[in-house]
Coordinates of C-alpha atoms and ligand atoms in Angstrom, one line a residue:
M1 CA 34.5 -6.2 -2.2
Y2 CA 31.6 -4.3 -0.7
D3 CA 30.1 -5.5 2.6
F4 CA 26.5 -6.4 2.2
D5 CA 26.6 -8.4 5.5
K6 CA 26.9 -5.2 7.6
V7 CA 23.8 -4.6 9.7
I8 CA 23.0 -0.9 10.1
E9 CA 20.5 0.4 12.6
R10 CA 17.7 2.2 10.7
R11 CA 15.2 2.9 13.5
Q12 CA 14.8 6.6 14.3
T13 CA 16.1 7.7 10.9
N14 CA 12.8 8.9 9.3
S15 CA 12.5 5.6 7.5
I16 CA 9.0 4.5 6.5
K17 CA 10.2 0.9 6.6
Y18 CA 11.4 1.1 10.2
D19 CA 9.7 4.0 11.9
R20 CA 6.1 3.5 11.1
E21 CA 3.7 2.3 13.8
K22 CA 3.8 -1.4 12.8
A23 CA 7.6 -1.6 13.3
Q24 CA 7.7 -0.1 16.7
D25 CA 7.9 -3.5 18.4
S26 CA 11.6 -4.3 18.1
R27 CA 10.8 -8.0 17.5
I28 CA 9.3 -7.1 14.2
I29 CA 11.5 -7.4 11.1
P30 CA 10.2 -5.1 8.4
M31 CA 10.5 -6.8 5.0
W32 CA 7.7 -4.9 3.2
V33 CA 8.4 -1.8 1.1
A34 CA 11.0 -2.1 -1.7
D35 CA 13.7 -0.3 0.2
M36 CA 17.1 -2.1 0.8
D37 CA 19.0 -2.3 4.1
F38 CA 22.4 -1.9 2.5
E39 CA 24.7 1.1 2.7
T40 CA 24.7 2.7 -0.7
L41 CA 27.7 3.1 -3.1
P42 CA 30.5 5.1 -1.3
E43 CA 30.8 7.5 -4.3
I44 CA 27.1 8.5 -3.8
K45 CA 27.8 9.3 -0.1
E46 CA 30.9 11.4 -1.2
A47 CA 29.0 13.3 -3.8
L48 CA 26.2 14.2 -1.4
V49 CA 28.7 15.3 1.3
K50 CA 30.5 17.4 -1.2
R51 CA 27.3 19.1 -2.3
A52 CA 26.2 19.6 1.3
K53 CA 29.5 21.2 2.1
H54 CA 29.0 23.7 -0.7
G55 CA 26.3 25.2 1.4
I56 CA 24.1 26.7 -1.3
F57 CA 21.0 24.8 -2.2
G58 CA 19.2 27.0 -4.7
Y59 CA 17.1 25.7 -7.7
A60 CA 18.7 22.9 -9.5
A61 CA 18.9 21.7 -13.1
P62 CA 20.6 18.6 -14.7
T63 CA 24.0 19.3 -16.1
E64 CA 25.5 17.8 -19.3
S65 CA 27.4 15.3 -17.2
Y66 CA 24.2 14.2 -15.5
Y67 CA 22.6 13.4 -18.8
Q68 CA 25.7 11.6 -20.0
S69 CA 25.7 9.4 -16.9
V70 CA 22.1 8.3 -17.5
I71 CA 22.8 7.7 -21.2
G72 CA 26.0 5.8 -20.3
W73 CA 24.3 3.5 -17.8
M74 CA 21.5 2.6 -20.0
K75 CA 23.8 1.8 -22.9
R76 CA 26.4 -0.1 -20.8
R77 CA 24.0 -2.1 -18.7
H78 CA 21.0 -2.5 -21.0
H79 CA 22.1 -1.8 -24.6
F80 CA 19.5 0.8 -24.4
D81 CA 20.3 3.9 -26.6
I82 CA 18.7 7.1 -25.6
D83 CA 19.0 10.7 -26.8
K84 CA 19.6 13.4 -24.2
E85 CA 16.4 15.2 -25.4
W86 CA 14.3 12.2 -24.5
I87 CA 15.1 12.4 -20.7
V88 CA 12.6 14.1 -18.5
T89 CA 13.2 14.1 -14.8
T90 CA 10.4 13.6 -12.3
P91 CA 10.4 13.2 -8.5
G92 CA 9.7 9.5 -8.7
V93 CA 8.2 6.9 -11.1
V94 CA 4.8 6.9 -9.4
T95 CA 4.6 10.7 -10.1
A96 CA 5.6 9.9 -13.7
L97 CA 2.8 7.3 -14.0
R98 CA 0.3 9.9 -12.8
L99 CA 1.6 12.5 -15.2
A100 CA 1.5 10.1 -18.1
I101 CA -2.1 9.3 -17.2
Q102 CA -3.1 12.9 -17.1
A103 CA -1.1 13.8 -20.2
L104 CA -2.4 11.0 -22.5
T105 CA -5.9 10.0 -21.3
K106 CA -9.1 11.7 -20.4
E107 CA -11.4 11.2 -17.4
N108 CA -13.2 7.9 -17.4
D109 CA -10.8 6.5 -20.0
K110 CA -9.9 2.8 -19.4
I111 CA -6.4 1.9 -18.4
M112 CA -5.3 -1.7 -18.3
I113 CA -2.9 -3.4 -15.9
M114 CA -1.9 -7.0 -15.3
K115 CA -2.8 -8.5 -12.0
P116 CA -1.4 -9.0 -9.4
V117 CA 0.7 -5.9 -9.7
Y118 CA 2.4 -3.1 -7.8
Y119 CA -0.6 -1.5 -6.0
P120 CA 0.1 2.2 -6.7
F121 CA -0.8 1.4 -10.3
D122 CA -4.4 1.1 -9.2
A123 CA -4.3 4.3 -7.2
S124 CA -2.7 6.2 -10.0
I125 CA -5.6 5.3 -12.3
E126 CA -8.4 5.8 -9.8
L127 CA -7.1 9.0 -8.2
N128 CA -7.1 10.5 -11.7
G129 CA -10.7 9.5 -12.4
R130 CA -9.8 6.9 -14.9
K131 CA -11.1 3.3 -14.9
I132 CA -9.0 0.2 -14.2
I133 CA -9.3 -2.8 -16.6
E134 CA -7.7 -5.9 -15.1
C135 CA -5.9 -8.5 -17.2
P136 CA -5.2 -11.3 -14.7
L137 CA -2.0 -13.2 -15.3
C138 CA -2.2 -17.0 -15.7
F139 CA -0.5 -19.0 -12.9
D140 CA 0.2 -22.7 -13.2
D141 CA 1.4 -22.9 -9.6
D142 CA 4.9 -22.2 -10.8
V143 CA 5.2 -19.6 -13.5
Y144 CA 3.2 -16.5 -14.4
T145 CA 2.3 -15.9 -18.0
C146 CA 0.2 -13.5 -20.0
D147 CA -2.8 -14.8 -22.0
F148 CA -2.3 -12.6 -25.1
E149 CA -5.7 -13.5 -26.5
M150 CA -7.4 -12.3 -23.3
F151 CA -5.0 -9.3 -23.3
E152 CA -6.3 -8.2 -26.8
Q153 CA -9.9 -9.1 -26.1
K154 CA -9.9 -6.9 -22.9
I155 CA -8.5 -4.0 -24.9
V156 CA -11.0 -4.3 -27.6
E157 CA -14.1 -4.9 -25.4
N158 CA -13.3 -2.0 -23.1
D159 CA -11.8 0.5 -25.6
V160 CA -8.7 0.6 -23.5
K161 CA -6.5 3.8 -24.0
M162 CA -3.4 3.0 -22.0
F163 CA -1.6 -0.1 -20.7
I164 CA 0.8 0.2 -17.8
L165 CA 3.5 -2.5 -18.0
C166 CA 5.6 -3.5 -15.1
N167 CA 8.9 -4.7 -16.6
P168 CA 10.3 -6.5 -14.6
H169 CA 7.0 -7.4 -12.9
N170 CA 6.5 -6.6 -9.3
P171 CA 5.5 -8.6 -7.3
I172 CA 5.7 -11.9 -9.2
G173 CA 9.3 -11.6 -10.3
R174 CA 8.9 -12.1 -14.0
V175 CA 11.4 -10.5 -16.4
W176 CA 9.4 -10.2 -19.6
K177 CA 11.0 -11.8 -22.6
K178 CA 11.5 -10.2 -25.9
D179 CA 8.7 -12.2 -27.6
E180 CA 6.3 -11.5 -24.9
L181 CA 7.0 -7.7 -25.1
M182 CA 6.7 -7.9 -28.9
K183 CA 3.2 -9.4 -28.6
I184 CA 2.2 -6.8 -26.0
G185 CA 3.6 -4.0 -28.2
K186 CA 2.0 -5.3 -31.4
I187 CA -1.4 -5.6 -29.8
C188 CA -1.2 -2.1 -28.2
Q189 CA 0.1 -0.6 -31.5
K190 CA -2.8 -2.2 -33.4
H191 CA -5.4 -0.8 -31.1
Q192 CA -3.8 2.6 -30.5
V193 CA -3.1 2.0 -26.8
Y194 CA -0.4 4.0 -25.1
V195 CA 2.1 1.9 -23.2
V196 CA 3.8 3.2 -20.1
S197 CA 6.6 0.8 -19.3
D198 CA 7.7 1.0 -15.7
E199 CA 11.2 -0.3 -15.7
I200 CA 12.3 0.8 -12.3
H201 CA 13.5 -2.7 -11.4
M202 CA 15.5 -3.1 -14.7
D203 CA 18.9 -3.6 -13.0
F204 CA 17.7 -6.6 -10.9
V205 CA 17.8 -9.6 -13.2
Y206 CA 19.4 -13.0 -12.5
G207 CA 20.9 -15.9 -14.3
E208 CA 20.1 -16.2 -17.9
H209 CA 17.4 -13.6 -17.7
H210 CA 18.1 -10.1 -19.0
H211 CA 16.1 -7.0 -19.0
E212 CA 14.6 -5.8 -22.3
S213 CA 13.5 -2.3 -22.5
F214 CA 10.2 -1.8 -24.2
Y215 CA 12.0 0.7 -26.5
N216 CA 14.4 -2.0 -27.6
I217 CA 11.8 -4.4 -28.9
E218 CA 10.9 -2.5 -32.0
E219 CA 11.7 1.0 -33.3
T220 CA 8.0 1.9 -33.9
F221 CA 7.1 1.2 -30.3
K222 CA 8.7 4.5 -29.4
D223 CA 5.8 6.2 -31.2
F224 CA 3.3 5.3 -28.5
S225 CA 5.2 4.6 -25.3
I226 CA 7.1 6.0 -22.4
V227 CA 9.8 4.2 -20.4
C228 CA 10.2 5.0 -16.7
T229 CA 13.6 4.5 -15.2
A230 CA 15.2 5.6 -11.9
P231 CA 18.4 4.9 -9.9
S232 CA 16.2 4.7 -6.8
K233 CA 15.6 1.0 -6.5
T234 CA 19.1 0.0 -7.7
F235 CA 21.0 2.2 -5.3
N236 CA 18.3 2.7 -2.7
L237 CA 17.8 6.4 -3.2
A238 CA 14.0 6.6 -3.1
A239 CA 14.0 9.6 -0.6
L240 CA 16.1 11.6 -3.0
Q241 CA 13.1 11.6 -5.4
T242 CA 14.8 11.5 -8.8
S243 CA 13.8 9.5 -11.8
N244 CA 14.5 9.7 -15.5
I245 CA 11.5 9.2 -17.8
I246 CA 12.5 8.4 -21.4
I247 CA 10.1 9.8 -24.0
A248 CA 11.3 9.6 -27.6
N249 CA 8.1 10.9 -29.3
E250 CA 8.1 14.7 -29.4
E251 CA 4.3 15.1 -29.1
I252 CA 4.1 12.7 -26.1
R253 CA 7.0 14.4 -24.5
K254 CA 5.4 17.8 -25.0
L255 CA 2.1 16.6 -23.4
F256 CA 4.0 15.0 -20.5
I257 CA 6.0 18.2 -19.8
E258 CA 2.8 20.2 -19.9
A259 CA 1.3 17.9 -17.3
K260 CA 4.4 18.4 -15.2
A261 CA 4.0 22.2 -15.4
R262 CA 0.3 22.0 -14.6
N263 CA 1.1 20.1 -11.4
G264 CA 3.8 22.5 -10.4
I265 CA 6.6 19.9 -10.8
N266 CA 9.5 22.1 -11.7
D267 CA 13.2 21.7 -10.9
P268 CA 14.7 18.5 -9.6
N269 CA 16.2 17.8 -6.2
I270 CA 19.9 18.8 -6.2
F271 CA 20.9 15.9 -4.0
G272 CA 19.0 13.5 -6.2
L273 CA 20.9 14.8 -9.3
E274 CA 24.2 14.4 -7.5
A275 CA 23.4 10.9 -6.3
C276 CA 22.1 9.7 -9.6
E277 CA 25.1 10.9 -11.5
A278 CA 27.5 9.3 -9.0
A279 CA 25.5 6.0 -9.2
Y280 CA 25.5 5.8 -12.9
T281 CA 29.1 6.9 -13.2
Y282 CA 30.7 4.7 -10.5
G283 CA 28.1 2.0 -9.7
D284 CA 28.8 -0.9 -12.0
Q285 CA 31.0 -3.0 -9.7
W286 CA 28.8 -2.3 -6.7
V287 CA 25.7 -3.4 -8.6
D288 CA 27.4 -6.6 -9.9
E289 CA 28.3 -7.5 -6.3
L290 CA 24.9 -6.6 -5.0
L291 CA 23.3 -8.9 -7.6
D292 CA 25.5 -11.7 -6.5
Y293 CA 24.6 -11.1 -2.9
L294 CA 20.9 -10.9 -3.6
Q295 CA 21.0 -14.1 -5.6
G296 CA 22.6 -15.7 -2.6
N297 CA 19.8 -14.5 -0.4
I298 CA 17.2 -15.7 -2.8
Q299 CA 18.8 -19.1 -3.0
Y300 CA 19.1 -19.3 0.8
M301 CA 15.4 -18.6 1.0
I302 CA 14.4 -21.1 -1.6
D303 CA 16.6 -23.8 0.1
F304 CA 15.2 -22.9 3.5
F305 CA 11.6 -23.4 2.4
K306 CA 12.4 -26.6 0.5
E307 CA 14.1 -28.2 3.5
R308 CA 12.2 -26.8 6.4
L309 CA 8.8 -25.6 5.3
P310 CA 8.2 -27.6 2.1
E311 CA 4.4 -26.9 2.2
I312 CA 5.1 -23.3 1.3
K313 CA 6.0 -22.5 -2.3
V314 CA 8.5 -19.8 -3.2
I315 CA 8.0 -18.5 -6.7
S316 CA 11.6 -18.4 -8.0
P317 CA 12.2 -14.9 -9.2
E318 CA 13.8 -14.1 -12.5
G319 CA 14.4 -10.6 -11.3
L320 CA 13.8 -8.1 -8.4
Y321 CA 14.8 -8.4 -4.8
L322 CA 11.2 -9.1 -3.9
V323 CA 10.2 -12.7 -3.5
W324 CA 6.6 -13.8 -4.0
V325 CA 5.6 -16.7 -1.8
D326 CA 2.5 -18.9 -2.0
M327 CA 1.3 -19.4 1.6
R328 CA -2.1 -20.8 0.6
A329 CA -1.1 -24.2 2.2
L330 CA -1.4 -22.6 5.6
G331 CA -5.2 -22.4 4.9
M332 CA -5.7 -18.9 6.4
N333 CA -7.8 -16.1 5.0
K334 CA -6.1 -12.8 4.3
D335 CA -6.8 -11.3 7.7
E336 CA -5.6 -14.4 9.5
L337 CA -2.5 -14.6 7.4
E338 CA -1.7 -10.9 8.0
D339 CA -2.2 -11.2 11.7
F340 CA -0.1 -14.4 11.8
M341 CA 2.8 -12.8 10.0
L342 CA 2.9 -9.7 12.2
N343 CA 1.9 -11.0 15.6
K344 CA 3.2 -14.6 15.5
A345 CA 6.1 -14.6 13.1
Y346 CA 7.0 -10.9 13.8
L347 CA 7.4 -10.2 10.2
W348 CA 6.1 -7.1 8.5
L349 CA 5.6 -8.2 4.9
D350 CA 3.6 -6.8 1.9
E351 CA 0.4 -8.8 2.0
G352 CA -0.4 -10.5 -1.3
Y353 CA -4.0 -9.2 -1.3
I354 CA -2.9 -5.6 -1.7
F355 CA -1.6 -6.4 -5.2
G356 CA -5.1 -7.3 -6.2
T357 CA -6.7 -10.2 -8.0
G358 CA -4.6 -13.3 -7.6
G359 CA -2.8 -12.0 -4.6
D360 CA -4.8 -13.6 -1.7
G361 CA -2.8 -16.1 0.3
F362 CA 0.6 -14.8 -1.0
E363 CA 3.2 -12.7 0.8
R364 CA 5.9 -10.6 -0.7
F365 CA 9.3 -10.7 1.0
N366 CA 11.9 -8.0 0.5
V367 CA 15.2 -9.9 0.8
A368 CA 17.5 -6.9 0.2
C369 CA 18.9 -7.2 3.7
P370 CA 22.0 -8.7 5.3
R371 CA 21.8 -12.5 5.2
S372 CA 21.8 -12.7 9.0
I373 CA 18.5 -10.8 9.1
L374 CA 17.0 -13.0 6.4
K375 CA 18.0 -16.1 8.4
Q376 CA 16.5 -14.7 11.5
A377 CA 13.3 -13.8 9.7
L378 CA 12.9 -17.3 8.2
E379 CA 13.6 -18.9 11.5
Q380 CA 11.0 -16.7 13.2
L381 CA 8.5 -17.8 10.5
E382 CA 9.4 -21.5 11.0
K383 CA 8.9 -21.3 14.7
A384 CA 5.5 -19.6 14.3
I385 CA 4.4 -22.2 11.8
Q386 CA 5.4 -25.0 14.2
T387 CA 3.0 -23.7 16.7
L388 CA 0.2 -24.3 14.2
K389 CA 0.9 -28.1 14.1
Ligands
PLP401 C1 7.1 -1.2 -10.1 C2 7.4 0.0 -9.2 N1 7.3 1.2 -9.8 C3 7.5 2.3 -9.0 C4 8.0 2.2 -7.7 C5 8.2 3.5 -6.9 O1 8.8 4.4 -7.6 P1 9.1 5.9 -7.0 O2 9.6 5.7 -5.6 O3 10.1 6.4 -7.9 O4 7.8 6.6 -7.1 C6 8.2 1.0 -7.2 C7 8.6 0.9 -5.8 O5 8.7 -0.2 -5.2 C8 7.9 -0.2 -7.9 O6 8.1 -1.4 -7.5

């Protein structure tokens, strides 16, 4: 049994979550960026210590056992069969999104994203001189869905060249179903739209939900898409900057690798390779227990709001450790809500508005922390809300 209850001090550890300006006040609980507060898998620590003790840190390259660990994890955990040749490493998924944009589209091309969505999607498009086309998700106050008619219409009307899919979808917690992915794929295939499927949260799914890779929906979808994976969310290894981008189509892979070279992105980080291989080789049990713990946290949060703050609506997540909460009942505008969370509730959250259209009045809570911290955070929030009454 792994101990996810253990509280570990993270201030003064070069952590963006804990050491940035906003978190300096020790009353503030940071629950914003998707970075977990749990100690990682022991075998990862051992692999890193072993490599550090070797004492030579020259240019690195993935070994056969590295590739086999990635292939094994995807097959075991996701029934996702990949060939070794399809794996291209990058120093992060956001880097991969930007490389894919550069490789497969031209300046001023239109790239579609669903909204609200993980905000670096916007920046990746705009910083590369491409144009964002938004496809807002439908929300019935409970569940988010895609209006496929609108999805297709937006593609046709705007001559969209690429769609960036967030699967599972951050921040709203949807784990897209096979039939939804089939519709998305068919529409993109029909209109020759590249699909970049960001599957970084693939390991975090709950209950009857299970992750479907875009590559698993239909064989021909591999002809026009890229799947982005990484061990960095699952095992909290973001600072080791190692992700595995799966590209089956040879021509797309060639263009992607050329973009990598153009940007001077060469050999991977040796510690990232070690950590990824250890994670994917030894991490099954750890992840199973982690998922149980996270489900417990999510349930705790849902029950807390239901019993003590019923005016606030938690959008029950199908996946992720990020919980999307509808705070519109508090009647605050986005600045008031942000100020209230930070300066009254002492919580540093990701504000809904940063995720774009449909995000105002929402907050995203990162619940990948020991339950005692989550409890304290929710009690701080309750206390702050009571002062409003
Ligand atoms: C959907 C999504 N993609 C990518 C990332 C970041 O990936 P990386 O750190 O590998 O660039 C995150 C981090 O939260 C994310 O939620």
